[in-house]
mmCIF file of C-alpha atoms in Angstrom:
data_model
loop_
_atom_site.group_PDB
_atom_site.id
_atom_site.type_symbol
_atom_site.label_atom_id
_atom_site.label_comp_id
_atom_site.label_asym_id
_atom_site.label_seq_id
_atom_site.Cartn_x
_atom_site.Cartn_y
_atom_site.Cartn_z
ATOM 1 C CA UNK A 1 8.093 21.852 2.176
ATOM 2 C CA UNK A 2 11.257 20.375 0.629
ATOM 3 C CA UNK A 3 10.576 17.067 2.275
ATOM 4 C CA UNK A 4 7.005 17.143 1.020
ATOM 5 C CA UNK A 5 8.182 17.920 -2.508
ATOM 6 C CA UNK A 6 10.652 14.981 -2.378
ATOM 7 C CA UNK A 7 7.873 12.722 -1.082
ATOM 8 C CA UNK A 8 5.653 13.944 -3.910
ATOM 9 C CA UNK A 9 8.249 12.972 -6.515
ATOM 10 C CA UNK A 10 8.675 9.510 -4.959
ATOM 11 C CA UNK A 11 4.871 9.111 -4.946
ATOM 12 C CA UNK A 12 4.698 9.999 -8.619
ATOM 13 C CA UNK A 13 7.175 7.231 -9.593
ATOM 14 C CA UNK A 14 5.700 4.669 -7.237
ATOM 15 C CA UNK A 15 2.170 5.441 -8.519
ATOM 16 C CA UNK A 16 3.427 5.126 -12.096
ATOM 17 C CA UNK A 17 4.989 1.815 -11.204
ATOM 18 C CA UNK A 18 1.781 0.556 -9.783
ATOM 19 C CA UNK A 19 -0.121 1.822 -12.830
ATOM 20 C CA UNK A 20 2.214 -0.250 -15.082
ATOM 21 C CA UNK A 21 2.389 -3.416 -13.096
ATOM 22 C CA UNK A 22 -0.464 -3.288 -10.541
ATOM 23 C CA UNK A 23 1.894 -4.027 -7.615
ATOM 24 C CA UNK A 24 4.926 -2.788 -5.736
ATOM 25 C CA UNK A 25 4.261 0.959 -5.782
ATOM 26 C CA UNK A 26 2.380 1.354 -2.509
ATOM 27 C CA UNK A 27 4.850 -0.762 -0.550
ATOM 28 C CA UNK A 28 7.864 1.098 -1.872
ATOM 29 C CA UNK A 29 6.226 4.467 -1.060
ATOM 30 C CA UNK A 30 5.372 3.225 2.471
ATOM 31 C CA UNK A 31 8.979 2.265 3.020
ATOM 32 C CA UNK A 32 10.149 5.809 2.248
ATOM 33 C CA UNK A 33 7.582 7.608 4.300
ATOM 34 C CA UNK A 34 9.139 7.048 7.803
ATOM 35 C CA UNK A 35 12.047 9.199 6.533
ATOM 36 C CA UNK A 36 9.765 12.181 5.993
ATOM 37 C CA UNK A 37 6.768 11.973 8.404
ATOM 38 C CA UNK A 38 6.126 11.317 12.021
ATOM 39 C CA UNK A 39 5.164 7.724 12.915
ATOM 40 C CA UNK A 40 1.579 8.579 13.725
ATOM 41 C CA UNK A 41 1.004 10.252 10.340
ATOM 42 C CA UNK A 42 2.444 7.452 8.093
ATOM 43 C CA UNK A 43 -0.690 5.205 7.772
ATOM 44 C CA UNK A 44 -3.367 7.899 7.285
ATOM 45 C CA UNK A 45 -1.173 10.048 4.890
ATOM 46 C CA UNK A 46 -0.161 6.948 2.949
ATOM 47 C CA UNK A 47 -3.760 5.847 2.784
ATOM 48 C CA UNK A 48 -4.788 9.299 1.412
ATOM 49 C CA UNK A 49 -2.122 9.175 -1.271
ATOM 50 C CA UNK A 50 -2.936 5.579 -2.222
ATOM 51 C CA UNK A 51 -6.644 6.402 -2.353
ATOM 52 C CA UNK A 52 -5.948 9.135 -4.948
ATOM 53 C CA UNK A 53 -3.631 6.762 -6.829
ATOM 54 C CA UNK A 54 -6.189 4.009 -7.047
ATOM 55 C CA UNK A 55 -9.136 6.228 -7.847
ATOM 56 C CA UNK A 56 -7.225 7.817 -10.672
ATOM 57 C CA UNK A 57 -6.274 4.342 -12.023
ATOM 58 C CA UNK A 58 -9.896 3.378 -11.865
ATOM 59 C CA UNK A 59 -10.914 6.442 -13.879
ATOM 60 C CA UNK A 60 -8.276 6.023 -16.525
ATOM 61 C CA UNK A 61 -9.120 2.280 -16.890
ATOM 62 C CA UNK A 62 -12.802 2.552 -16.285
ATOM 63 C CA UNK A 63 -13.757 0.788 -19.531
ATOM 64 C CA UNK A 64 -11.774 -2.305 -18.368
ATOM 65 C CA UNK A 65 -13.560 -2.621 -14.948
ATOM 66 C CA UNK A 66 -15.225 -5.832 -13.834
ATOM 67 C CA UNK A 67 -17.318 -5.919 -10.648
ATOM 68 C CA UNK A 68 -17.866 -9.713 -10.372
ATOM 69 C CA UNK A 69 -15.519 -10.240 -7.348
ATOM 70 C CA UNK A 70 -15.702 -6.717 -5.853
ATOM 71 C CA UNK A 71 -18.854 -7.457 -3.727
ATOM 72 C CA UNK A 72 -17.339 -10.362 -1.725
ATOM 73 C CA UNK A 73 -14.097 -8.451 -1.290
ATOM 74 C CA UNK A 74 -16.048 -5.423 0.071
ATOM 75 C CA UNK A 75 -18.028 -7.580 2.498
ATOM 76 C CA UNK A 76 -14.737 -8.984 3.870
ATOM 77 C CA UNK A 77 -13.239 -5.542 4.010
ATOM 78 C CA UNK A 78 -16.107 -4.276 6.199
ATOM 79 C CA UNK A 79 -15.555 -7.217 8.629
ATOM 80 C CA UNK A 80 -11.758 -6.518 8.657
ATOM 81 C CA UNK A 81 -12.392 -2.851 9.460
ATOM 82 C CA UNK A 82 -14.676 -3.697 12.332
ATOM 83 C CA UNK A 83 -12.501 -6.439 13.868
ATOM 84 C CA UNK A 84 -9.068 -4.909 13.480
ATOM 85 C CA UNK A 85 -10.299 -1.314 13.956
ATOM 86 C CA UNK A 86 -11.011 -2.082 17.591
ATOM 87 C CA UNK A 87 -7.421 -3.345 18.025
ATOM 88 C CA UNK A 88 -5.406 -0.558 16.371
ATOM 89 C CA UNK A 89 -6.251 1.963 19.157
ATOM 90 C CA UNK A 90 -4.126 -0.128 21.537
ATOM 91 C CA UNK A 91 -0.952 0.060 19.372
ATOM 92 C CA UNK A 92 1.835 2.481 20.178
ATOM 93 C CA UNK A 93 1.988 4.484 16.987
ATOM 94 C CA UNK A 94 5.750 5.078 17.320
ATOM 95 C CA UNK A 95 6.211 1.396 16.480
ATOM 96 C CA UNK A 96 4.358 1.558 13.168
ATOM 97 C CA UNK A 97 7.560 2.019 11.118
ATOM 98 C CA UNK A 98 9.046 -1.126 12.700
ATOM 99 C CA UNK A 99 5.806 -3.138 11.967
ATOM 100 C CA UNK A 100 6.132 -1.887 8.361
ATOM 101 C CA UNK A 101 9.836 -2.915 8.094
ATOM 102 C CA UNK A 102 9.323 -6.340 9.634
ATOM 103 C CA UNK A 103 6.301 -6.987 7.494
ATOM 104 C CA UNK A 104 8.215 -6.095 4.338
ATOM 105 C CA UNK A 105 11.134 -8.435 5.255
ATOM 106 C CA UNK A 106 8.719 -11.308 6.056
ATOM 107 C CA UNK A 107 6.854 -10.934 2.798
ATOM 108 C CA UNK A 108 9.895 -10.685 0.650
ATOM 109 C CA UNK A 109 12.012 -13.469 2.142
ATOM 110 C CA UNK A 110 9.822 -15.878 4.051
ATOM 111 C CA UNK A 111 8.605 -18.667 1.770
ATOM 112 C CA UNK A 112 6.195 -19.826 4.519
ATOM 113 C CA UNK A 113 4.561 -16.382 4.776
ATOM 114 C CA UNK A 114 4.442 -16.123 0.967
ATOM 115 C CA UNK A 115 2.870 -19.504 0.593
ATOM 116 C CA UNK A 116 0.306 -18.608 3.189
ATOM 117 C CA UNK A 117 -0.531 -15.284 1.566
ATOM 118 C CA UNK A 118 -0.711 -16.718 -1.912
ATOM 119 C CA UNK A 119 -2.918 -19.633 -0.751
ATOM 120 C CA UNK A 120 -6.016 -17.370 -0.119
ATOM 121 C CA UNK A 121 -8.601 -18.270 -2.768
ATOM 122 C CA UNK A 122 -11.535 -16.503 -1.242
ATOM 123 C CA UNK A 123 -12.208 -12.804 -1.872
ATOM 124 C CA UNK A 124 -14.158 -12.534 1.441
ATOM 125 C CA UNK A 125 -11.053 -13.621 3.268
ATOM 126 C CA UNK A 126 -8.682 -11.485 1.224
ATOM 127 C CA UNK A 127 -10.794 -8.356 1.774
ATOM 128 C CA UNK A 128 -10.905 -9.128 5.541
ATOM 129 C CA UNK A 129 -7.131 -9.531 5.808
ATOM 130 C CA UNK A 130 -6.075 -6.838 3.449
ATOM 131 C CA UNK A 131 -8.069 -4.245 5.308
ATOM 132 C CA UNK A 132 -7.236 -5.438 8.745
ATOM 133 C CA UNK A 133 -3.514 -5.770 8.233
ATOM 134 C CA UNK A 134 -3.471 -2.472 6.345
ATOM 135 C CA UNK A 135 -4.501 -0.622 9.482
ATOM 136 C CA UNK A 136 -1.111 -1.554 11.058
ATOM 137 C CA UNK A 137 1.278 -1.683 8.126
ATOM 138 C CA UNK A 138 -0.324 0.543 5.480
ATOM 139 C CA UNK A 139 0.219 -1.607 2.517
ATOM 140 C CA UNK A 140 -0.350 -5.354 3.210
ATOM 141 C CA UNK A 141 0.766 -6.286 -0.264
ATOM 142 C CA UNK A 142 -1.277 -7.193 -3.289
ATOM 143 C CA UNK A 143 -2.969 -10.236 -1.633
ATOM 144 C CA UNK A 144 -5.775 -9.956 -4.185
ATOM 145 C CA UNK A 145 -3.564 -9.915 -7.298
ATOM 146 C CA UNK A 146 -2.662 -13.607 -7.524
ATOM 147 C CA UNK A 147 -6.381 -14.564 -7.383
ATOM 148 C CA UNK A 148 -7.299 -11.803 -9.910
ATOM 149 C CA UNK A 149 -4.590 -13.112 -12.265
ATOM 150 C CA UNK A 150 -6.242 -16.554 -12.118
ATOM 151 C CA UNK A 151 -9.666 -15.064 -12.879
ATOM 152 C CA UNK A 152 -8.693 -12.690 -15.698
ATOM 153 C CA UNK A 153 -6.240 -12.821 -18.620
ATOM 154 C CA UNK A 154 -6.463 -9.194 -19.545
ATOM 155 C CA UNK A 155 -3.852 -7.171 -17.562
ATOM 156 C CA UNK A 156 -5.912 -3.961 -17.874
ATOM 157 C CA UNK A 157 -8.860 -5.591 -16.147
ATOM 158 C CA UNK A 158 -6.618 -6.965 -13.441
ATOM 159 C CA UNK A 159 -5.019 -3.616 -12.646
ATOM 160 C CA UNK A 160 -8.308 -1.632 -12.752
ATOM 161 C CA UNK A 161 -10.334 -4.145 -10.759
ATOM 162 C CA UNK A 162 -7.504 -4.525 -8.293
ATOM 163 C CA UNK A 163 -7.426 -0.726 -7.895
ATOM 164 C CA UNK A 164 -11.075 -0.668 -7.023
ATOM 165 C CA UNK A 165 -10.555 -3.244 -4.347
ATOM 166 C CA UNK A 166 -7.652 -1.243 -2.891
ATOM 167 C CA UNK A 167 -9.766 1.838 -2.993
ATOM 168 C CA UNK A 168 -12.238 0.136 -0.639
ATOM 169 C CA UNK A 169 -9.356 -0.810 1.614
ATOM 170 C CA UNK A 170 -7.999 2.727 1.825
ATOM 171 C CA UNK A 171 -11.429 4.293 2.452
ATOM 172 C CA UNK A 172 -12.155 2.030 5.310
ATOM 173 C CA UNK A 173 -8.534 2.570 6.770
ATOM 174 C CA UNK A 174 -9.142 6.398 6.622
ATOM 175 C CA UNK A 175 -12.432 6.093 8.300
ATOM 176 C CA UNK A 176 -10.854 4.216 11.229
ATOM 177 C CA UNK A 177 -8.058 6.761 11.674
ATOM 178 C CA UNK A 178 -10.510 9.622 11.470
ATOM 179 C CA UNK A 179 -12.577 7.972 14.276
ATOM 180 C CA UNK A 180 -9.376 7.624 16.266
ATOM 181 C CA UNK A 181 -8.858 11.310 15.987
ATOM 182 C CA UNK A 182 -6.097 11.756 13.435
ATOM 183 C CA UNK A 183 -6.000 15.495 12.332
ATOM 184 C CA UNK A 184 -6.013 15.176 8.521
ATOM 185 C CA UNK A 185 -6.167 18.979 8.141
ATOM 186 C CA UNK A 186 -2.822 19.331 9.884
ATOM 187 C CA UNK A 187 -1.319 17.449 6.921
ATOM 188 C CA UNK A 188 -3.453 18.852 4.156
ATOM 189 C CA UNK A 189 -0.496 20.264 2.140
ATOM 190 C CA UNK A 190 1.353 16.924 1.887
ATOM 191 C CA UNK A 191 -1.930 15.080 1.320
ATOM 192 C CA UNK A 192 -2.915 17.382 -1.564
ATOM 193 C CA UNK A 193 0.549 17.213 -3.055
ATOM 194 C CA UNK A 194 0.650 13.433 -2.923
ATOM 195 C CA UNK A 195 -2.833 13.207 -4.308
ATOM 196 C CA UNK A 196 -1.809 15.212 -7.322
ATOM 197 C CA UNK A 197 1.437 13.402 -7.822
ATOM 198 C CA UNK A 198 -0.384 10.035 -7.411
ATOM 199 C CA UNK A 199 -2.907 10.948 -10.078
ATOM 200 C CA UNK A 200 -0.219 12.095 -12.517
ATOM 201 C CA UNK A 201 1.792 8.933 -11.802
ATOM 202 C CA UNK A 202 -1.291 6.786 -12.483
ATOM 203 C CA UNK A 203 -1.898 8.581 -15.810
ATOM 204 C CA UNK A 204 1.762 8.000 -16.722
ATOM 205 C CA UNK A 205 1.605 4.392 -15.682
ATOM 206 C CA UNK A 206 -1.525 3.657 -17.788
ATOM 207 C CA UNK A 207 0.083 5.272 -20.818
ATOM 208 C CA UNK A 208 3.334 3.360 -20.426
ATOM 209 C CA UNK A 209 1.783 0.026 -19.404
ATOM 210 C CA UNK A 210 2.244 -1.551 -22.875
ATOM 211 C CA UNK A 211 5.411 0.302 -23.733
ATOM 212 C CA UNK A 212 7.853 -0.413 -20.963
ATOM 213 C CA UNK A 213 8.828 -4.035 -20.181
ATOM 214 C CA UNK A 214 8.772 -4.498 -16.406
ATOM 215 C CA UNK A 215 9.774 -8.214 -16.132
ATOM 216 C CA UNK A 216 12.924 -7.129 -14.302
ATOM 217 C CA UNK A 217 10.885 -5.674 -11.475
ATOM 218 C CA UNK A 218 9.986 -9.030 -9.926
ATOM 219 C CA UNK A 219 13.748 -9.721 -9.539
ATOM 220 C CA UNK A 220 14.650 -6.246 -8.321
ATOM 221 C CA UNK A 221 11.663 -5.467 -6.087
ATOM 222 C CA UNK A 222 12.664 -7.752 -3.033
ATOM 223 C CA UNK A 223 16.107 -6.128 -2.922
ATOM 224 C CA UNK A 224 14.756 -2.568 -3.251
ATOM 225 C CA UNK A 225 12.218 -3.212 -0.443
ATOM 226 C CA UNK A 226 14.828 -5.024 1.757
ATOM 227 C CA UNK A 227 17.162 -2.021 1.621
ATOM 228 C CA UNK A 228 14.328 0.342 2.560
ATOM 229 C CA UNK A 229 13.189 -1.924 5.423
ATOM 230 C CA UNK A 230 16.702 -2.219 6.820
ATOM 231 C CA UNK A 231 16.990 1.534 6.681
ATOM 232 C CA UNK A 232 13.824 1.862 8.680
ATOM 233 C CA UNK A 233 15.030 -0.593 11.277
ATOM 234 C CA UNK A 234 18.386 1.169 11.584
ATOM 235 C CA UNK A 235 16.809 4.610 12.028
ATOM 236 C CA UNK A 236 14.485 3.373 14.716
ATOM 237 C CA UNK A 237 17.359 1.513 16.511
ATOM 238 C CA UNK A 238 19.229 4.834 16.560
ATOM 239 C CA UNK A 239 16.046 6.790 17.635
ATOM 240 C CA UNK A 240 15.194 4.458 20.526
ATOM 241 C CA UNK A 241 18.845 3.879 21.569
ATOM 242 C CA UNK A 242 18.811 0.188 20.873
ATOM 243 C CA UNK A 243 22.208 0.232 19.175
ATOM 244 C CA UNK A 244 23.791 1.760 22.325
ATOM 245 C CA UNK A 245 22.196 -0.812 24.507
ATOM 246 C CA UNK A 246 23.446 -3.655 22.319
ATOM 247 C CA UNK A 247 27.005 -2.433 22.048
#
């Protein structure tokens, strides 16, 4: 229970961070989760926590919601669920933490990958990729945010509408893992705790959104995520005996 409590605290702060900025929180949380959960539980438990976090942000910001671009995103998400959902069953779940770590490093330091991700100007395609990639790495990053920032000037509308899009992604992700046989009831305590901490974090983030300057986050976030990713890689190298084989 102590690990679950610590994870709940981390979830509170990452959810608050996402409530303030609309990005970063889910990826940071995902980076910490391999330290507390088995590999097979990371994606579905993370999806449950992020679903609660995004739904609560939608509720707290419901008056700033805009549905104009949600429909094409949802259509793409359905396609992503169907295409990638047939592939995830062939993946060795013990490798999920490594997928997460490598994806974090690529998105933070590869200019080519970042240019590619930011070049998507179509919500159908973004929904497809965000849902599909999310089945393997949990939080594919805010692919939808750059385009939303082009469409809207109001940050409240951006965060709330983006949260609705991510809600769609997490619902479809949980559906796939339920079909694959993941036993959500076996993790009900940590899921409930994280749902509560995510909702409280979202509430705090919405209240603090216009009071705390977060410009420093764009500079600090790559380094925070890199440290987390390297820790995941190191832990898995020790777990699988790769360090011993190399030296």
